[in-house]
mmCIF file of C-alpha atoms in Angstrom:
data_model
loop_
_atom_site.group_PDB
_atom_site.id
_atom_site.type_symbol
_atom_site.label_atom_id
_atom_site.label_comp_id
_atom_site.label_asym_id
_atom_site.label_seq_id
_atom_site.Cartn_x
_atom_site.Cartn_y
_atom_site.Cartn_z
ATOM 1 C CA SER A 1 42.593 -31.468 -78.224
ATOM 2 C CA PRO A 2 39.556 -29.108 -77.984
ATOM 3 C CA LYS A 3 36.089 -30.269 -78.991
ATOM 4 C CA THR A 4 34.053 -27.882 -81.084
ATOM 5 C CA ASP A 5 30.780 -27.178 -79.489
ATOM 6 C CA ILE A 6 27.539 -27.690 -81.864
ATOM 7 C CA ILE A 7 24.845 -25.695 -80.040
ATOM 8 C CA VAL A 8 21.671 -27.421 -80.581
ATOM 9 C CA LEU A 9 17.830 -26.404 -79.544
ATOM 10 C CA ALA A 10 15.387 -28.650 -79.274
ATOM 11 C CA ALA A 11 11.774 -29.480 -78.447
ATOM 12 C CA ALA A 12 11.511 -30.992 -74.817
ATOM 13 C CA SER A 13 9.433 -33.882 -76.250
ATOM 14 C CA LEU A 14 12.541 -35.101 -78.483
ATOM 15 C CA LYS A 15 14.722 -35.425 -75.444
ATOM 16 C CA ALA A 16 14.718 -38.798 -75.370
ATOM 17 C CA PRO A 17 15.367 -39.682 -78.934
ATOM 18 C CA LEU A 18 17.933 -36.812 -79.195
ATOM 19 C CA ASN A 19 20.029 -38.077 -75.872
ATOM 20 C CA GLU A 20 20.376 -41.329 -77.371
ATOM 21 C CA ILE A 21 21.583 -39.660 -81.171
ATOM 22 C CA ALA A 22 23.957 -37.233 -79.157
ATOM 23 C CA HIS A 23 25.829 -39.689 -77.419
ATOM 24 C CA GLU A 24 26.055 -41.844 -80.950
ATOM 25 C CA PHE A 25 27.148 -38.944 -82.483
ATOM 26 C CA GLU A 26 29.742 -37.891 -80.044
ATOM 27 C CA ALA A 27 31.480 -41.421 -80.147
ATOM 28 C CA GLN A 28 31.437 -41.208 -83.965
ATOM 29 C CA ASN A 29 32.775 -37.630 -83.786
ATOM 30 C CA PRO A 30 35.439 -37.171 -81.112
ATOM 31 C CA SER A 31 36.185 -33.643 -82.112
ATOM 32 C CA ALA A 32 32.626 -32.451 -81.551
ATOM 33 C CA ARG A 33 30.354 -31.924 -78.464
ATOM 34 C CA LEU A 34 26.690 -31.509 -78.667
ATOM 35 C CA VAL A 35 25.313 -28.937 -76.391
ATOM 36 C CA ILE A 36 21.747 -29.271 -76.000
ATOM 37 C CA SER A 37 18.971 -26.889 -74.635
ATOM 38 C CA TYR A 38 15.573 -28.688 -74.459
ATOM 39 C CA ALA A 39 12.408 -26.440 -74.138
ATOM 40 C CA GLY A 40 8.966 -25.798 -75.640
ATOM 41 C CA SER A 41 9.170 -24.987 -79.479
ATOM 42 C CA GLN A 42 7.778 -21.600 -79.024
ATOM 43 C CA ASP A 43 10.138 -20.332 -76.469
ATOM 44 C CA LEU A 44 13.295 -21.705 -78.590
ATOM 45 C CA ALA A 45 11.767 -20.248 -81.649
ATOM 46 C CA ALA A 46 11.737 -16.931 -79.586
ATOM 47 C CA GLN A 47 15.064 -16.888 -78.470
ATOM 48 C CA ILE A 48 16.319 -17.702 -81.902
ATOM 49 C CA ASN A 49 14.438 -14.907 -83.263
ATOM 50 C CA LEU A 50 16.236 -12.550 -80.409
ATOM 51 C CA GLY A 51 19.405 -13.853 -81.198
ATOM 52 C CA ALA A 52 20.034 -16.815 -79.137
ATOM 53 C CA PRO A 53 23.055 -18.833 -80.930
ATOM 54 C CA ALA A 54 21.821 -22.152 -82.382
ATOM 55 C CA ASP A 55 23.596 -24.533 -84.922
ATOM 56 C CA THR A 56 20.159 -26.862 -85.498
ATOM 57 C CA PHE A 57 16.834 -26.129 -84.204
ATOM 58 C CA PHE A 58 14.627 -29.310 -83.827
ATOM 59 C CA SER A 59 10.861 -28.015 -83.432
ATOM 60 C CA ALA A 60 8.060 -30.223 -82.454
ATOM 61 C CA ASP A 61 6.055 -28.423 -85.074
ATOM 62 C CA ARG A 62 6.006 -26.745 -88.538
ATOM 63 C CA ALA A 63 4.432 -23.638 -87.273
ATOM 64 C CA GLN A 64 7.439 -22.741 -85.164
ATOM 65 C CA MET A 65 10.255 -23.774 -87.570
ATOM 66 C CA ASP A 66 8.119 -21.497 -90.237
ATOM 67 C CA VAL A 67 8.331 -18.505 -87.802
ATOM 68 C CA VAL A 68 12.175 -18.600 -87.250
ATOM 69 C CA VAL A 69 12.238 -19.129 -91.385
ATOM 70 C CA GLU A 70 10.512 -16.134 -91.768
ATOM 71 C CA SER A 71 12.406 -14.199 -89.601
ATOM 72 C CA LYS A 72 15.315 -15.148 -91.911
ATOM 73 C CA LYS A 73 17.385 -16.696 -88.872
ATOM 74 C CA VAL A 74 17.863 -20.246 -90.867
ATOM 75 C CA ASP A 75 20.704 -20.343 -93.309
ATOM 76 C CA LYS A 76 18.471 -23.044 -95.338
ATOM 77 C CA LYS A 77 14.743 -23.781 -95.682
ATOM 78 C CA GLU A 78 15.574 -27.870 -95.151
ATOM 79 C CA VAL A 79 13.327 -28.779 -92.610
#
């Protein structure tokens, strides 16, 4: 059966822990596949503000999350 892609944009500094979490998440949710892109938080926030698709954004700092929230690119402000 086809898997549902979940697009994750994440700060490069979070790569090691998120890779572990992704492996466990996919094991527990076999119908899901995490598609993770790592880069600097500022670059990722800019990509989101330009319309890049993302289901979730893991920023290394609050300032970049605030940039995305203020541009109304976030469904909820749960940080």
